[in-house]
Short mmCIF file of C-alpha atoms in Angstrom, two decimals:
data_model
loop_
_atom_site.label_atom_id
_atom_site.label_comp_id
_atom_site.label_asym_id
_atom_site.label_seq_id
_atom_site.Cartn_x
_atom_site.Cartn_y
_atom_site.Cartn_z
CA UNK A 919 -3.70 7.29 -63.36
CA UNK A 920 -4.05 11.23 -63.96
CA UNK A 921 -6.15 11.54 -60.82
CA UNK A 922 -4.32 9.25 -58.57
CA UNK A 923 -1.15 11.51 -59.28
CA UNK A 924 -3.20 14.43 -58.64
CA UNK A 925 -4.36 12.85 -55.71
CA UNK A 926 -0.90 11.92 -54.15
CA UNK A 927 0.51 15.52 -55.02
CA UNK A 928 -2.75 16.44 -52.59
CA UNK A 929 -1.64 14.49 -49.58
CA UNK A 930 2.44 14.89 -49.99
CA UNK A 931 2.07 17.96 -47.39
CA UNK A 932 -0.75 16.70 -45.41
CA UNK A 933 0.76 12.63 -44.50
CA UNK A 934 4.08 11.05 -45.57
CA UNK A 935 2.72 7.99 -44.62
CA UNK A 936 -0.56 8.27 -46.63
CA UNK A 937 1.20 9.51 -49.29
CA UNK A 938 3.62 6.13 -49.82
CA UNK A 939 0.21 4.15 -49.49
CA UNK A 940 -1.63 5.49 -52.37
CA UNK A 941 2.09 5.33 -54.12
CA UNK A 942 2.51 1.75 -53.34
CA UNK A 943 -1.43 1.39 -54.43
CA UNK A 944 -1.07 3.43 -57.78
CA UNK A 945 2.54 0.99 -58.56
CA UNK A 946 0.62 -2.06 -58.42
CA UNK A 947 -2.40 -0.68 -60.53
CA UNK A 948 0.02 0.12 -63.16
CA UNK A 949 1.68 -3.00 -63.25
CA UNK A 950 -1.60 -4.95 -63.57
CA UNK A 951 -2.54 -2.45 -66.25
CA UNK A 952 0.37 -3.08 -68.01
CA UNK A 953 -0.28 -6.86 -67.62
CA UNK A 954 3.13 -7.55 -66.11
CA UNK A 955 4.34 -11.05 -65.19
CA UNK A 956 4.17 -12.76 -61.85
CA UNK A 957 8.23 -12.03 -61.87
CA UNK A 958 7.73 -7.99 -62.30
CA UNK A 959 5.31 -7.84 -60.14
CA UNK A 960 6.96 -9.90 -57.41
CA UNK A 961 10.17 -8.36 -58.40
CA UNK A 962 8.06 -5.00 -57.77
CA UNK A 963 7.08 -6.07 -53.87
CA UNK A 964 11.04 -6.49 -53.26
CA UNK A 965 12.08 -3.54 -54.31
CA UNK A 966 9.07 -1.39 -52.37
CA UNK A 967 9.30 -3.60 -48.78
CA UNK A 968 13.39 -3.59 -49.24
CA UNK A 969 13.37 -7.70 -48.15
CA UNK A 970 12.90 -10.96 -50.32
CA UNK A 971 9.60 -11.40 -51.42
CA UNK A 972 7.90 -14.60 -52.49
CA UNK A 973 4.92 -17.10 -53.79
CA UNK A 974 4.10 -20.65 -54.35
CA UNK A 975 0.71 -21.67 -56.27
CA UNK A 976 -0.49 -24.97 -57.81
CA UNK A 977 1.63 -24.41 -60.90
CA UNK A 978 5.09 -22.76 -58.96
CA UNK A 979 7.35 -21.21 -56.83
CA UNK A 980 8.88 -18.03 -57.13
CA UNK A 981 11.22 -15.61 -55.02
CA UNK A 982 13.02 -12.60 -55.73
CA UNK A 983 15.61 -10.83 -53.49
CA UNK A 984 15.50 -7.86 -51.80
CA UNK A 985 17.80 -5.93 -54.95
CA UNK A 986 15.21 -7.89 -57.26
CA UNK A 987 17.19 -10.70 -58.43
CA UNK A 988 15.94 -14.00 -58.53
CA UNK A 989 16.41 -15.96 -56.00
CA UNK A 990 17.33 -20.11 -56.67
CA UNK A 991 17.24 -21.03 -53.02
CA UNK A 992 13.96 -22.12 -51.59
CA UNK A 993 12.31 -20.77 -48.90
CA UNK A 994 12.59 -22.97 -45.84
CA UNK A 995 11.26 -20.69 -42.87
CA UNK A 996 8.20 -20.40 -41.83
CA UNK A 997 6.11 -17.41 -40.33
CA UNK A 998 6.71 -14.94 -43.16
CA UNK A 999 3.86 -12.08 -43.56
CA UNK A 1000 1.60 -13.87 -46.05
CA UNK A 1001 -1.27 -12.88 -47.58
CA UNK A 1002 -3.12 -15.58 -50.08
CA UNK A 1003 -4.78 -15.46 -53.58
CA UNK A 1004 -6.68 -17.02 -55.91
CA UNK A 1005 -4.09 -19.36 -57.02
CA UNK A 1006 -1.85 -20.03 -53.96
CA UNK A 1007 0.05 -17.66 -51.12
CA UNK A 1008 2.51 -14.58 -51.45
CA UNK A 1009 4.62 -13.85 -48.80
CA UNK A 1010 7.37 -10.91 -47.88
CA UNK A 1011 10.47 -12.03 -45.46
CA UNK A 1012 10.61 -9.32 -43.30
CA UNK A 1013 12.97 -9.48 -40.57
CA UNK A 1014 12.31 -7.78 -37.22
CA UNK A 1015 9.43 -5.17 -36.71
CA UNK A 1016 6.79 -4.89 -39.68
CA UNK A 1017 7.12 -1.56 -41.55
CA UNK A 1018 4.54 0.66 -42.17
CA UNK A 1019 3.64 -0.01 -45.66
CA UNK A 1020 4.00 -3.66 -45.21
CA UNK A 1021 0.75 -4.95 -44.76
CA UNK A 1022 -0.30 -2.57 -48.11
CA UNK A 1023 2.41 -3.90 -50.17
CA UNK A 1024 1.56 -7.82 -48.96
CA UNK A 1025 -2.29 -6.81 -49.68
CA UNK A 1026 -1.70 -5.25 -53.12
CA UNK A 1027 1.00 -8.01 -54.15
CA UNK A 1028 -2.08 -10.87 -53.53
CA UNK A 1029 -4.29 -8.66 -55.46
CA UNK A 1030 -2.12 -8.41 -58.33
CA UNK A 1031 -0.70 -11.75 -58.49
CA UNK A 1032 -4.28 -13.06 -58.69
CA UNK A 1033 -5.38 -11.32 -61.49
CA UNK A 1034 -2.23 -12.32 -63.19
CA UNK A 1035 -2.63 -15.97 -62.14
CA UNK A 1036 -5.64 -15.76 -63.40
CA UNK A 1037 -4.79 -14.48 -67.18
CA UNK A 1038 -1.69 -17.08 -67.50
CA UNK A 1039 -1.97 -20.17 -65.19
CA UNK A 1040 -2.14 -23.39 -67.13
CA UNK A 1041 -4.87 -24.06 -63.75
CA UNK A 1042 -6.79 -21.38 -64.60
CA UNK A 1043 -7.00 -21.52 -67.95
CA UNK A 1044 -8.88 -25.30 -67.46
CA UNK A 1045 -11.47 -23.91 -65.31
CA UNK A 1046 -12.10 -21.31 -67.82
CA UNK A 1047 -12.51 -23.93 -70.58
CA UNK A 1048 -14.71 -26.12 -67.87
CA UNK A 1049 -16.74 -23.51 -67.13
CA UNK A 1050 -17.19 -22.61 -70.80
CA UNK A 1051 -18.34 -25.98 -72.20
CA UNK A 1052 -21.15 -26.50 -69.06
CA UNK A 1053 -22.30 -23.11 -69.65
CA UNK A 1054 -25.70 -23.50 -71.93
CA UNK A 1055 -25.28 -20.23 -73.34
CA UNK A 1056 -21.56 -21.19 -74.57
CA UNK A 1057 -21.30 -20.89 -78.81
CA UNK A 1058 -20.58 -23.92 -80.47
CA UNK A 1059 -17.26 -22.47 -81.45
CA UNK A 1060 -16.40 -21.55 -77.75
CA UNK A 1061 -17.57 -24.94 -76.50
CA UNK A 1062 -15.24 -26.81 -79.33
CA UNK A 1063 -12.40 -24.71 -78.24
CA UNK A 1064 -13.41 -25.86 -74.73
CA UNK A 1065 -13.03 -29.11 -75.83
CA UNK A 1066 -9.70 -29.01 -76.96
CA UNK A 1067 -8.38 -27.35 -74.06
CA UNK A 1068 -10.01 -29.84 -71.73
CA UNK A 1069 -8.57 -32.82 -73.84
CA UNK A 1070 -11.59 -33.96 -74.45
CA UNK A 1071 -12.61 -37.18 -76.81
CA UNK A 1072 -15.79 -36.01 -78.88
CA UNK A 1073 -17.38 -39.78 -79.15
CA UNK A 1074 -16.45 -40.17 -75.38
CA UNK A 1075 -18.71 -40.01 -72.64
CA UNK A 1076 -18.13 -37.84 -69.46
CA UNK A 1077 -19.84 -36.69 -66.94
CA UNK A 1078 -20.20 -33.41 -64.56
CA UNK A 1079 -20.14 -33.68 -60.31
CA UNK A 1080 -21.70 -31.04 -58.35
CA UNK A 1081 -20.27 -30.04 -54.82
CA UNK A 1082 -20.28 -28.10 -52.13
CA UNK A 1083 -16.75 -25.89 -52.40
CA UNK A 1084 -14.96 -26.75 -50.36
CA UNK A 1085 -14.57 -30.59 -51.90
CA UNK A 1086 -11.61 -31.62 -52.91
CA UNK A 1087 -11.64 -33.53 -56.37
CA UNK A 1088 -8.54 -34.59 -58.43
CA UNK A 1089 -9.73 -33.50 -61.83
CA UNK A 1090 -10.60 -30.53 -63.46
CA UNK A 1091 -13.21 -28.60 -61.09
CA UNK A 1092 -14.20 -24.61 -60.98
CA UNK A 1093 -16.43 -22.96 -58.47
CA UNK A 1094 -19.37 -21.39 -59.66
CA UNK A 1095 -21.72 -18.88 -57.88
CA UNK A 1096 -25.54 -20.37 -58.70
CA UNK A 1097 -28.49 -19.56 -56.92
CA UNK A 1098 -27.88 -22.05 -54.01
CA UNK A 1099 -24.41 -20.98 -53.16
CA UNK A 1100 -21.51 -21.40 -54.58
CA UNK A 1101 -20.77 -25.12 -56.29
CA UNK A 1102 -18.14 -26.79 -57.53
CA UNK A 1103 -18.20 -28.49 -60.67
CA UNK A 1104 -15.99 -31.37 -61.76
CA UNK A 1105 -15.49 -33.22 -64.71
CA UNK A 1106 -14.51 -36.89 -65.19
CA UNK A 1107 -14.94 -39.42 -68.06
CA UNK A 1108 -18.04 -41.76 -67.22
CA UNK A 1109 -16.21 -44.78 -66.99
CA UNK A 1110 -13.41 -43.30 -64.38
CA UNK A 1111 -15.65 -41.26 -62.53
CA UNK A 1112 -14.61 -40.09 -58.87
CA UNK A 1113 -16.27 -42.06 -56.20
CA UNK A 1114 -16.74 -38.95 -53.44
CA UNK A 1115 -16.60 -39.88 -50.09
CA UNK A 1116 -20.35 -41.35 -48.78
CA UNK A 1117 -20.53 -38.10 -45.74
CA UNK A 1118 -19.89 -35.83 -48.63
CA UNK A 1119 -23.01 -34.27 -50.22
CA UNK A 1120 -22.27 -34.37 -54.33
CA UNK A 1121 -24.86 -34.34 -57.38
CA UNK A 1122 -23.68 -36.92 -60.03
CA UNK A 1123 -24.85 -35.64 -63.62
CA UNK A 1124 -25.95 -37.47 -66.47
CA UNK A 1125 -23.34 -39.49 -68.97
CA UNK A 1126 -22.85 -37.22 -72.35
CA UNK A 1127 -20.69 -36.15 -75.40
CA UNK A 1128 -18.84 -33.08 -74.58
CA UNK A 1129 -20.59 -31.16 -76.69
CA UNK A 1130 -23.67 -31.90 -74.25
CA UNK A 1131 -21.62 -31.11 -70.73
CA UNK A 1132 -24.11 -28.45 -69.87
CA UNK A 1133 -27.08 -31.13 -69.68
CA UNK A 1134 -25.03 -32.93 -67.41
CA UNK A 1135 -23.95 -29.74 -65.25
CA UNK A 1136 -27.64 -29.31 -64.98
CA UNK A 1137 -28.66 -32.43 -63.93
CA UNK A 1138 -25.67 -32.66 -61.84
CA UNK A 1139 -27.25 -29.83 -59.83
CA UNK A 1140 -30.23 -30.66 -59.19
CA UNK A 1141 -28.97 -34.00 -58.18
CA UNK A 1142 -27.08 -31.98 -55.61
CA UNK A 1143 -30.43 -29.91 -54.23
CA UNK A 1144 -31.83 -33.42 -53.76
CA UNK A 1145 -29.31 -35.12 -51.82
CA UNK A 1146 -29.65 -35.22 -47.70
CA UNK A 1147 -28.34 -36.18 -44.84
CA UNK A 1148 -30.31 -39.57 -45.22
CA UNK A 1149 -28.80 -39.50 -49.01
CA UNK A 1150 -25.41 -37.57 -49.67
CA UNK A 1151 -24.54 -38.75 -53.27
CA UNK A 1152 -27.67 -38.74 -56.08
CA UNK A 1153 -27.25 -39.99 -59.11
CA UNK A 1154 -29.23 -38.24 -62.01
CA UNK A 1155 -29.23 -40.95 -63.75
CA UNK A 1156 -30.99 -42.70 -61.02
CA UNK A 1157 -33.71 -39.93 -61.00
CA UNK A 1158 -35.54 -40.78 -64.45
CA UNK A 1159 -38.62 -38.31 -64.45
CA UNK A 1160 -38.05 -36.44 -61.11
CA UNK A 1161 -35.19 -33.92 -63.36
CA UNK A 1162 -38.03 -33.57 -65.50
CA UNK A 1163 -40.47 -32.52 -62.25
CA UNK A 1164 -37.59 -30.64 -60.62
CA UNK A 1165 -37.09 -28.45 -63.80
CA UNK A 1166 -40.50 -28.08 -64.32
CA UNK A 1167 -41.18 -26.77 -60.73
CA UNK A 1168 -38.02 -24.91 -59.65
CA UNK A 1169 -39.34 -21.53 -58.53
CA UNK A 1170 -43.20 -22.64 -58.15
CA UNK A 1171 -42.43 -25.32 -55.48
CA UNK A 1172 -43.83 -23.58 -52.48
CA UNK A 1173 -47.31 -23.14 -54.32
CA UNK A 1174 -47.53 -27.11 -53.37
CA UNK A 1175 -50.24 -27.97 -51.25
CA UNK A 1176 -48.42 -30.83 -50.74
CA UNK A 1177 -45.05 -29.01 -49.59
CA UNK A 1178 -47.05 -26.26 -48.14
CA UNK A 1179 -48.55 -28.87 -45.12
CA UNK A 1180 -45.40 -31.00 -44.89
CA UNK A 1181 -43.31 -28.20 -44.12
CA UNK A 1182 -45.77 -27.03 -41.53
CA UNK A 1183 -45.68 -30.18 -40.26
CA UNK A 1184 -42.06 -30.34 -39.86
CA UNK A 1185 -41.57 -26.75 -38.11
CA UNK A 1186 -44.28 -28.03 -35.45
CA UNK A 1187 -42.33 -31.35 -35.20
CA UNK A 1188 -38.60 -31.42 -35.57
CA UNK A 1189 -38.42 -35.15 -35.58
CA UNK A 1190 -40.86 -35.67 -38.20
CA UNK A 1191 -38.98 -34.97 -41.14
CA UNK A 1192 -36.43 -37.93 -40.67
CA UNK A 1193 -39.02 -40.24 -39.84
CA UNK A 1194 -41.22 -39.08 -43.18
CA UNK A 1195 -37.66 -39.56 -45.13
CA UNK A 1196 -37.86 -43.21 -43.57
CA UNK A 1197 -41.67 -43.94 -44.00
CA UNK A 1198 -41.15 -42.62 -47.34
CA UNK A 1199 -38.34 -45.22 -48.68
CA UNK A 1200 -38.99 -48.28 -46.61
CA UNK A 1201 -41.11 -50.83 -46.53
CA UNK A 1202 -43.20 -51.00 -43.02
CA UNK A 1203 -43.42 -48.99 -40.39
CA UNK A 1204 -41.12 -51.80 -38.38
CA UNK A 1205 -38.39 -50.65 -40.21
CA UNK A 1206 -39.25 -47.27 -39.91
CA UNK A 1207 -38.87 -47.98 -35.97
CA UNK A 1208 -35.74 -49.17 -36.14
CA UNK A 1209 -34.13 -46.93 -38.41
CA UNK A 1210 -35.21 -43.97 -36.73
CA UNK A 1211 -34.17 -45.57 -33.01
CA UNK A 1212 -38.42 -45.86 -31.70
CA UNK A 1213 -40.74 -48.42 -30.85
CA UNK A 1214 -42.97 -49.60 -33.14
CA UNK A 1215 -46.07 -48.28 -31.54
CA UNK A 1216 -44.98 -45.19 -31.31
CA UNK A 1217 -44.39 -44.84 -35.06
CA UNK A 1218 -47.67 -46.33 -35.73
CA UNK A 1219 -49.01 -43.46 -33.60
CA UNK A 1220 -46.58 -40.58 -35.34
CA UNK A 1221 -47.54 -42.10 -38.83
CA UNK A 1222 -51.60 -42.04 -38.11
CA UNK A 1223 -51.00 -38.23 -36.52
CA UNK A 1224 -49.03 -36.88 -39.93
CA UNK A 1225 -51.99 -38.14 -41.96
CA UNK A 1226 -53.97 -35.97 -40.39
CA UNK A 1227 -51.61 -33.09 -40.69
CA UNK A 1228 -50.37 -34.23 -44.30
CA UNK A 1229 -54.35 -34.58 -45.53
CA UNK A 1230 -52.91 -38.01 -46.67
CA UNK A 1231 -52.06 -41.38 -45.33
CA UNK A 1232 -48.23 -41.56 -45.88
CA UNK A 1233 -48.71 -45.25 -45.24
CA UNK A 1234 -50.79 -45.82 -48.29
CA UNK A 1235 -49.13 -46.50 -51.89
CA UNK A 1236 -50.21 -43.92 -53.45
CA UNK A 1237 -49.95 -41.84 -50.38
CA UNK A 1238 -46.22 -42.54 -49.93
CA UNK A 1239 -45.68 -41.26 -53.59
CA UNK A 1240 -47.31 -38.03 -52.68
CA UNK A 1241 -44.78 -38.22 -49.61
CA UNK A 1242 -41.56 -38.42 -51.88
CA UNK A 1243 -42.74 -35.88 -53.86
CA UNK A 1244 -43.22 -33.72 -51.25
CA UNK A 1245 -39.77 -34.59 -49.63
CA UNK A 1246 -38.07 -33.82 -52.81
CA UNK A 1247 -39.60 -30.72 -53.78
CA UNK A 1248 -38.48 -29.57 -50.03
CA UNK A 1249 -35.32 -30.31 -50.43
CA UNK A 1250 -35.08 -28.17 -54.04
CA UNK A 1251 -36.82 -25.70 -52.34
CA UNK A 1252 -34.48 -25.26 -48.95
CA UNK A 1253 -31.24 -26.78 -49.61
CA UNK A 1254 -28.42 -24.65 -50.09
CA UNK A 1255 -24.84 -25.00 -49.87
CA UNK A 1256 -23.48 -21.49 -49.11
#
C-alpha cells in the first residue's frame, strides 16, 4: 500500500485522470485486504461513481444509493453498465454520459465482489467442500468435514458426473481445470442421479461411500474422455476392465501400434472413423451400411481396404476387439473439452 501511495503522489502533477485510477484501484485493494463485506464494498462503488450501484448472484440482491444507503427498491431497468463475476453481475446506474472512471470502478467492483463471494457465499462454500472430498489428495479430516458440509449420508451411495462446463446440472457441481480442459463435476446420490440430456457429452462415475468420491470423480472422467459423438453419456460402471486399461495407459497411448495405424488411417480417410465406430459395435457389415447411410458393397470394400491399413481384419472377432481398443484409446488420447 506504501508504494501505491508513493506511486499516486508520482502521477498527481503529471495526470488527474491517472491519478483517480490508481486511487479508485488502491480503494478497492484495501477493501479486499481488509476482507470487507459485499455491502462495504458495494457501498464503496456508490460513493466513488456518485450513482446507485448494484448486484444480484445465486444467493442475492443488493443495491446501495448513490449517498450509500441501502436501497429496498429493486432494480427494474435494464441497460445499466454491468460488469459480471464469479458469482453473478454488478452493475452501476449511471445516468447520461459514462464518466471517466466508470468503467475502472465497474471493473474493480466485479473483481472485488468475487473474491468476496467467494470467501462467504453459502454457493461457494459447497463447491469448495465438493471439490475437497473428490480430490485424492484430500486428508481424511478435510474429506469428513467435506462430508458434513455436503450433507452427505456416510452408508449412502453417490455418485460423481463429469461435464463439459458449460452444463447445467441442478445439484452441487464445481468446475475444475484437468488436463483436458476444464470439467465440471457434479454430485448426486446413486439412486436420484441426473439423467443429462442424450446430445450432451457427460462421464457417469462409479456408485461409492463418500468417503470414496474421488474413485468415482476418476472414473467419472475417464468415462467422459471416452464418450463420442456416436456415444455422449458412458457409464463407468458399464466399462468393467477398460478404467483399468485407460488408467494403465493414459500418457503411453500413442506408443500403440494399434492407435498409431488407425489414426493414420483416419487422417487419410475422414469417413473412416465413423464407419470403424460402427463396424466396431455392430453385428454385420449390413448394419454397418445402413447406419452409416452406404451400400453394402461399398462397406464390404471400405472394411477389406482398412484391414490392410489396420494390419488386421476389423471384421474378425478377435480383430474387432483390437478395433475397440484402438477406438477407445483414441478417444483418451484426443478428446478434450476446452
Amino acid at each position: 500500500m506504501a508504494k501505491m501511495q508513493e506511486l499516486v503522489g508520482r502521477l498527481t502533477a503529471l495526470d488527474a485522470e491517472a491519478t483517480e485510477t490508481i486511487k479508485v484501484i488502491a480503494y478497492f485493494d484495501a477493501l479486499v485486504a481488509g476482507h470487507a463485506s459485499t455491502q462495504v464494498i458495494l457501498r464503496g462503488a456508490a460513493i466513488l461513481s456518485g450513482c446507485a450501484a448494484g448486484f444480484s448472484s445465486d444467493d442475492a440482491v443488493l443495491r446501495i444509493d448513490a449517498s450509500g444507503v441501502r436501497a429496498l427498491e429493486p432494480c427494474t431497468r435494464d441497460g445499466w453498465p454491468s460488469h459480471s463475476f464469479g458469482g453473478g453481475m454488478a452493475w452501476i446506474e449511471r445516468e447520461g454520459s459514462a464518466h471517466a472512471n466508470d468503467d475502472m470502478i465497474l471493473e474493480r467492483l466485479a473483481i472485488a465482489l468475487g473474491i468476496a463471494w467467494e470467501r462467504t457465499s453459502p454457493a461457494a462454500a459447497t463447491r469448495r467442500a465438493l471439490q475437497v472430498i473428490i480430490d485424492s489428495e484430500s486428508t481424511p479430516q478435510a474429506r469428513l468435514e467435506a462430508t458434513h458440509r455436503l450433507r452427505l449420508v456416510p452408508r449412502t451411495l453417490y455418485r460423481v458426473s463429469a461435464t463439459p462446463e458449460d452444463t447445467i446440472l441442478s445439484g452441487p457441481s464445481v468446475v475444475l481445470s484437468t488436463d483436458f480442459g476444464s470439467i465440471r463435476a457434479g454430485l448426486q446420490a446413486t439412486e436420484i442421479m441426473e439423467v443429462v440430456e442424450p446430445t450432451e457429452r457427460a462421464g457417469i462415475g462409479i456408485s461409492t461411500p463418500p468417503d470414496a468420491l474421488d474413485r468415482s470423480w476418476a472414473s467419472a472422467l475417464i468415462a467422459l474422455r471416452l464418450s463420442s459423438e456416436r456415444e455422449p453419456v458412458v457409464n463407468a460402471e458399464e466399462l468393467g476392465a477398460m478404467l483399468l486399461l485407460a488408467d494403465a495407459t493414459d500418457g503411453r497411448a500413442h506408443d500403440s501400434p494399434d492407435l498409431i495405424a488407425l489414426e493414420a488411417l483416419v487422417q487419410s480417410q475422414p469417413r473412416a472413423a465413423a464407419i470403424l465406430e460402427s463396424i466396431a459395435d455392430t453385428d454385420s457389415l449390413r448394419a454397418v451400411a445402413v447406419e452409416v447411410g452406404l451400400h453394402h458393397s461399398t462397406v464390404q470394400a471400405k472394411a477389406a481396404g482398412f484391414a490392410d491399413a489396420l494390419g488386421f481384419d476389423p471384421r474378425s472377432p478377435r480383430g474387432r476387439v483390437r478395433l475397440a481398443l484402438a477406438l477407445a484409446l483414441r478417444r483418451l488420447a484426443t478428446n478434450r473439452f476446452d
